[in-house]
Amino acid sequence: MGRYIIAGNWKLNKTPSEAGELAKALTEQTVGAGCEVVIAPSHVALARVAEVIRGSRIKLAAQNVSQHSEGAYTGETSVSMLKDLGVEYVILGHSERRQYYGETNQIINAKIKAVLAGGLKPILCIGELLEEREEGKAATVCRTQLEQSLAGISAADMAEIVIAYEPVWAIGTGKTASPEDANEIHVICREKLASLYSEELAGRVVIQYGGSVKPDNVRALMAKSDINGALVGGASLDAASFASLLRF
Ligand code: PEP
């Protein structure tokens, strides 16, 4: 599998000015061939970052979006607003959105449909909690999240979706799944996608790993058969560390 996407999720970090500076520093870095680079600043920094990365290989993502296209939804941002700013990807279903904002697979499904209808690409995050892994339920949880989040989505639309497998216990904790354990779930996700769509399509879907990916573990993770990139939190906030991930 020759295609990798490495995405940096900046979460609730960096003012627009700081985000512009980080993006500028990233445009000056070399990136490995065959590696697509995506950065996801906060909504208020998107316009500034879009300006800075114009003409570079870096693509822009948002960290969330409303499932509604317009209307009386105070505080929300629509797909067309993001598109107008030059956003190409939207991270959906991140465990922090599930945990702190009550996002269910059904809400995530509605958001995926809105993103696809607007011509943007979802990065769908899935992954099990620590208790679920300890109870041997990691595979079942991921299969259910895929099935419910992708309900009613056509094969043509599925080809636009990136999956990010992020075991929740590995996010921001410094604990990484071993490359073998991560790859095992990636294979299970691909099998699930093959059963929902086709083997051919499942083989083409980019499945990123996320959870404490750092310069010293990225290479071993990316070497695995079914891992096609990374969704990175902490290590994406510093230009040098993110750049070293991009050259794995
Ligand atoms: C994330 O937020 O998606 C993530 C994987 O964070 P970290 O790399 O900090 O674990």
Short mmCIF file of C-alpha atoms and ligand atoms in Angstrom, two decimals:
data_model
loop_
_atom_site.label_atom_id
_atom_site.label_comp_id
_atom_site.label_asym_id
_atom_site.label_seq_id
_atom_site.Cartn_x
_atom_site.Cartn_y
_atom_site.Cartn_z
CA MET A 1 0.00 0.00 0.00
CA GLY A 2 1.82 3.11 -1.20
CA ARG A 3 -0.40 5.86 0.11
CA TYR A 4 0.11 7.48 3.50
CA ILE A 5 -1.70 10.38 5.09
CA ILE A 6 -0.22 11.99 8.20
CA ALA A 7 -2.57 14.44 9.87
CA GLY A 8 -1.86 16.76 12.78
CA ASN A 9 -4.78 17.49 15.09
CA TRP A 10 -3.93 20.70 16.93
CA LYS A 11 -7.01 20.47 19.17
CA LEU A 12 -7.57 23.47 21.48
CA ASN A 13 -4.04 24.79 20.99
CA LYS A 14 -2.48 27.73 19.11
CA THR A 15 -3.98 31.15 18.56
CA PRO A 16 -4.46 32.13 14.91
CA SER A 17 -1.07 33.91 14.97
CA GLU A 18 0.70 30.93 16.53
CA ALA A 19 -1.04 28.55 14.14
CA GLY A 20 0.10 30.68 11.20
CA GLU A 21 3.69 30.50 12.44
CA LEU A 22 3.58 26.73 12.91
CA ALA A 23 2.05 26.26 9.46
CA LYS A 24 4.73 28.50 7.94
CA ALA A 25 7.47 26.46 9.61
CA LEU A 26 5.91 23.28 8.20
CA THR A 27 5.86 24.65 4.66
CA GLU A 28 9.65 24.93 4.93
CA GLN A 29 10.08 21.22 5.77
CA THR A 30 10.64 18.45 3.26
CA VAL A 31 8.08 15.68 3.18
CA GLY A 32 8.62 12.08 2.13
CA ALA A 33 7.30 11.18 -1.32
CA GLY A 34 3.95 9.38 -1.22
CA CYS A 35 3.00 11.05 2.07
CA GLU A 36 0.06 13.43 2.17
CA VAL A 37 0.23 16.02 4.94
CA VAL A 38 -2.86 17.40 6.63
CA ILE A 39 -3.11 19.89 9.49
CA ALA A 40 -6.19 20.61 11.59
CA PRO A 41 -6.02 23.92 13.47
CA SER A 42 -8.94 25.30 15.46
CA HIS A 43 -11.80 26.83 13.44
CA VAL A 44 -10.70 30.37 14.24
CA ALA A 45 -7.20 29.70 12.83
CA LEU A 46 -8.34 28.07 9.59
CA ALA A 47 -8.40 31.24 7.49
CA ARG A 48 -4.91 32.29 8.61
CA VAL A 49 -3.45 28.82 8.07
CA ALA A 50 -5.15 28.48 4.66
CA GLU A 51 -3.39 31.66 3.56
CA VAL A 52 0.00 30.44 4.79
CA ILE A 53 -0.13 26.97 3.20
CA ARG A 54 -1.52 28.11 -0.17
CA GLY A 55 0.65 26.64 -2.94
CA SER A 56 2.31 24.11 -0.60
CA ARG A 57 1.71 20.36 -0.33
CA ILE A 58 -0.06 20.75 3.01
CA LYS A 59 -3.81 20.24 3.13
CA LEU A 60 -6.24 21.77 5.57
CA ALA A 61 -8.61 19.93 7.89
CA ALA A 62 -11.19 21.05 10.43
CA GLN A 63 -11.60 19.28 13.76
CA ASN A 64 -15.40 19.20 13.70
CA VAL A 65 -18.43 20.48 11.77
CA SER A 66 -22.17 20.78 12.20
CA GLN A 67 -24.40 18.19 10.58
CA HIS A 68 -26.76 21.05 9.69
CA SER A 69 -26.25 23.14 6.57
CA GLU A 70 -27.58 26.44 7.99
CA GLY A 71 -30.04 27.98 10.37
CA ALA A 72 -30.57 28.55 14.07
CA TYR A 73 -27.66 26.52 15.51
CA THR A 74 -25.75 29.00 17.66
CA GLY A 75 -22.02 28.44 17.82
CA GLU A 76 -21.90 25.94 14.97
CA THR A 77 -19.94 25.91 11.70
CA SER A 78 -21.26 24.41 8.45
CA VAL A 79 -19.53 22.38 5.77
CA SER A 80 -19.95 25.16 3.20
CA MET A 81 -18.30 27.66 5.58
CA LEU A 82 -15.29 25.33 5.93
CA LYS A 83 -15.17 24.68 2.20
CA ASP A 84 -15.13 28.40 1.52
CA LEU A 85 -11.97 28.66 3.64
CA GLY A 86 -10.17 25.95 1.65
CA VAL A 87 -10.73 23.04 4.06
CA GLU A 88 -10.49 19.58 2.40
CA TYR A 89 -10.82 17.16 5.33
CA VAL A 90 -12.94 17.10 8.49
CA ILE A 91 -12.01 14.98 11.52
CA LEU A 92 -15.17 13.32 12.83
CA GLY A 93 -15.90 11.06 15.76
CA HIS A 94 -12.73 11.88 17.67
CA SER A 95 -12.89 10.21 21.08
CA GLU A 96 -12.83 13.63 22.77
CA ARG A 97 -15.97 14.63 20.85
CA ARG A 98 -17.59 11.32 21.78
CA GLN A 99 -16.57 11.65 25.45
CA TYR A 100 -17.06 15.38 26.19
CA TYR A 101 -19.74 16.37 23.69
CA GLY A 102 -21.89 13.26 23.62
CA GLU A 103 -21.34 12.47 19.95
CA THR A 104 -22.86 9.11 19.13
CA ASN A 105 -22.30 6.96 16.06
CA GLN A 106 -25.65 8.29 14.77
CA ILE A 107 -24.56 11.94 15.09
CA ILE A 108 -21.21 11.07 13.50
CA ASN A 109 -23.06 9.33 10.65
CA ALA A 110 -25.11 12.49 10.01
CA LYS A 111 -21.93 14.59 10.04
CA ILE A 112 -20.17 12.23 7.62
CA LYS A 113 -23.11 12.53 5.23
CA ALA A 114 -23.07 16.35 5.47
CA VAL A 115 -19.31 16.45 4.82
CA LEU A 116 -19.58 14.14 1.80
CA ALA A 117 -22.56 16.04 0.40
CA GLY A 118 -20.47 19.21 0.58
CA GLY A 119 -17.59 17.60 -1.32
CA LEU A 120 -15.16 17.39 1.63
CA LYS A 121 -13.48 14.25 2.98
CA PRO A 122 -14.20 12.83 6.44
CA ILE A 123 -11.49 11.38 8.66
CA LEU A 124 -13.58 9.02 10.76
CA CYS A 125 -12.06 8.19 14.16
CA ILE A 126 -12.88 4.95 15.90
CA GLY A 127 -11.29 3.07 18.78
CA GLU A 128 -11.91 1.24 22.01
CA LEU A 129 -11.66 2.38 25.64
CA LEU A 130 -9.15 0.73 27.99
CA GLU A 131 -11.89 -1.32 29.74
CA GLU A 132 -13.12 -2.55 26.38
CA ARG A 133 -9.62 -3.70 25.39
CA GLU A 134 -9.14 -5.41 28.75
CA GLU A 135 -12.44 -7.23 28.30
CA GLY A 136 -11.33 -8.45 24.86
CA LYS A 137 -13.91 -6.28 23.10
CA ALA A 138 -11.64 -4.02 20.99
CA ALA A 139 -12.48 -5.66 17.67
CA THR A 140 -16.23 -5.73 18.33
CA VAL A 141 -16.28 -2.06 19.39
CA CYS A 142 -14.43 -0.99 16.24
CA ARG A 143 -16.66 -3.10 13.97
CA THR A 144 -19.79 -1.58 15.55
CA GLN A 145 -18.44 1.96 15.28
CA LEU A 146 -17.68 1.39 11.60
CA GLU A 147 -21.02 -0.21 10.84
CA GLN A 148 -23.09 2.47 12.60
CA SER A 149 -21.03 5.48 11.51
CA LEU A 150 -21.06 4.34 7.88
CA ALA A 151 -24.76 3.37 7.71
CA GLY A 152 -26.30 4.38 4.38
CA ILE A 153 -22.98 5.50 2.86
CA SER A 154 -22.40 4.34 -0.72
CA ALA A 155 -19.24 2.69 -2.01
CA ALA A 156 -18.48 5.79 -4.10
CA ASP A 157 -18.65 7.92 -0.96
CA MET A 158 -16.69 5.38 1.10
CA ALA A 159 -13.80 5.85 -1.32
CA GLU A 160 -13.52 9.45 -0.04
CA ILE A 161 -13.38 8.51 3.65
CA VAL A 162 -10.22 8.06 5.71
CA ILE A 163 -10.46 5.92 8.85
CA ALA A 164 -8.34 6.66 11.92
CA TYR A 165 -8.01 3.82 14.42
CA GLU A 166 -7.27 5.49 17.74
CA PRO A 167 -7.36 3.30 20.84
CA VAL A 168 -8.66 5.80 23.40
CA TRP A 169 -6.22 4.62 26.09
CA ALA A 170 -3.32 5.59 23.82
CA ILE A 171 -4.44 9.17 23.08
CA GLY A 172 -2.34 11.78 24.85
CA THR A 173 -1.12 9.21 27.37
CA GLY A 174 2.29 8.34 25.96
CA LYS A 175 1.10 4.71 25.70
CA THR A 176 1.18 3.50 22.11
CA ALA A 177 -0.40 0.31 20.87
CA SER A 178 2.36 -2.03 19.74
CA PRO A 179 2.70 -2.05 15.95
CA GLU A 180 1.40 -5.64 15.99
CA ASP A 181 -1.68 -4.86 18.13
CA ALA A 182 -2.45 -1.76 16.05
CA ASN A 183 -2.09 -3.64 12.77
CA GLU A 184 -4.35 -6.43 14.03
CA ILE A 185 -7.21 -3.94 14.46
CA HIS A 186 -6.44 -2.34 11.09
CA VAL A 187 -6.81 -5.76 9.46
CA ILE A 188 -10.11 -6.28 11.32
CA CYS A 189 -11.34 -2.86 10.12
CA ARG A 190 -10.43 -3.73 6.55
CA GLU A 191 -12.28 -7.04 6.84
CA LYS A 192 -15.32 -5.18 8.13
CA LEU A 193 -15.12 -2.70 5.24
CA ALA A 194 -14.83 -5.63 2.82
CA SER A 195 -18.03 -7.11 4.25
CA LEU A 196 -19.85 -3.76 4.03
CA TYR A 197 -18.48 -2.87 0.56
CA SER A 198 -15.95 -4.99 -1.32
CA GLU A 199 -12.46 -6.34 -0.81
CA GLU A 200 -11.19 -4.15 -3.57
CA LEU A 201 -12.56 -0.99 -1.94
CA ALA A 202 -11.48 -2.09 1.54
CA GLY A 203 -7.94 -2.54 0.22
CA ARG A 204 -7.87 1.05 -1.01
CA VAL A 205 -9.17 2.79 2.13
CA VAL A 206 -6.51 4.71 4.04
CA ILE A 207 -6.53 3.57 7.69
CA GLN A 208 -4.43 5.77 9.95
CA TYR A 209 -3.23 4.85 13.42
CA GLY A 210 -3.49 7.44 16.19
CA GLY A 211 -2.40 7.39 19.83
CA SER A 212 0.90 8.86 21.04
CA VAL A 213 2.61 8.61 17.65
CA LYS A 214 6.06 10.16 18.09
CA PRO A 215 9.25 10.47 16.04
CA ASP A 216 10.69 7.40 17.81
CA ASN A 217 7.80 5.01 17.13
CA VAL A 218 6.41 6.21 13.79
CA ARG A 219 8.63 4.10 11.58
CA ALA A 220 7.73 0.78 13.20
CA LEU A 221 4.02 1.60 13.02
CA MET A 222 4.13 2.72 9.38
CA ALA A 223 6.03 -0.44 8.42
CA LYS A 224 2.99 -2.58 9.19
CA SER A 225 0.98 -4.00 6.31
CA ASP A 226 -2.33 -2.27 6.98
CA ILE A 227 -1.30 1.05 8.55
CA ASN A 228 -1.44 3.90 6.04
CA GLY A 229 -0.59 6.94 8.06
CA ALA A 230 -1.14 8.58 11.40
CA LEU A 231 -3.42 10.99 13.18
CA VAL A 232 -1.17 12.87 15.55
CA GLY A 233 -2.01 15.12 18.49
CA GLY A 234 0.82 16.19 20.80
CA ALA A 235 3.71 15.59 18.39
CA SER A 236 2.05 17.74 15.72
CA LEU A 237 2.30 20.92 17.82
CA ASP A 238 6.01 21.36 17.23
CA ALA A 239 7.33 21.87 13.68
CA ALA A 240 10.49 19.81 14.15
CA SER A 241 8.74 16.80 15.69
CA PHE A 242 5.87 16.82 13.18
CA ALA A 243 8.33 17.24 10.31
CA SER A 244 10.31 14.23 11.49
CA LEU A 245 7.09 12.17 11.43
CA LEU A 246 6.55 13.24 7.83
CA ARG A 247 9.92 11.79 6.86
CA PHE A 248 9.43 8.43 8.55
C1 PEP B 1 -5.28 12.48 18.78
O1 PEP B 1 -5.66 13.46 19.38
O2 PEP B 1 -5.95 12.07 17.83
C2 PEP B 1 -4.05 11.85 19.21
C3 PEP B 1 -3.73 10.71 18.68
O3 PEP B 1 -3.31 12.50 20.16
P1 PEP B 1 -1.81 12.10 20.67
O4 PEP B 1 -0.98 11.91 19.44
O5 PEP B 1 -1.39 13.24 21.50
O6 PEP B 1 -1.97 10.83 21.44
#
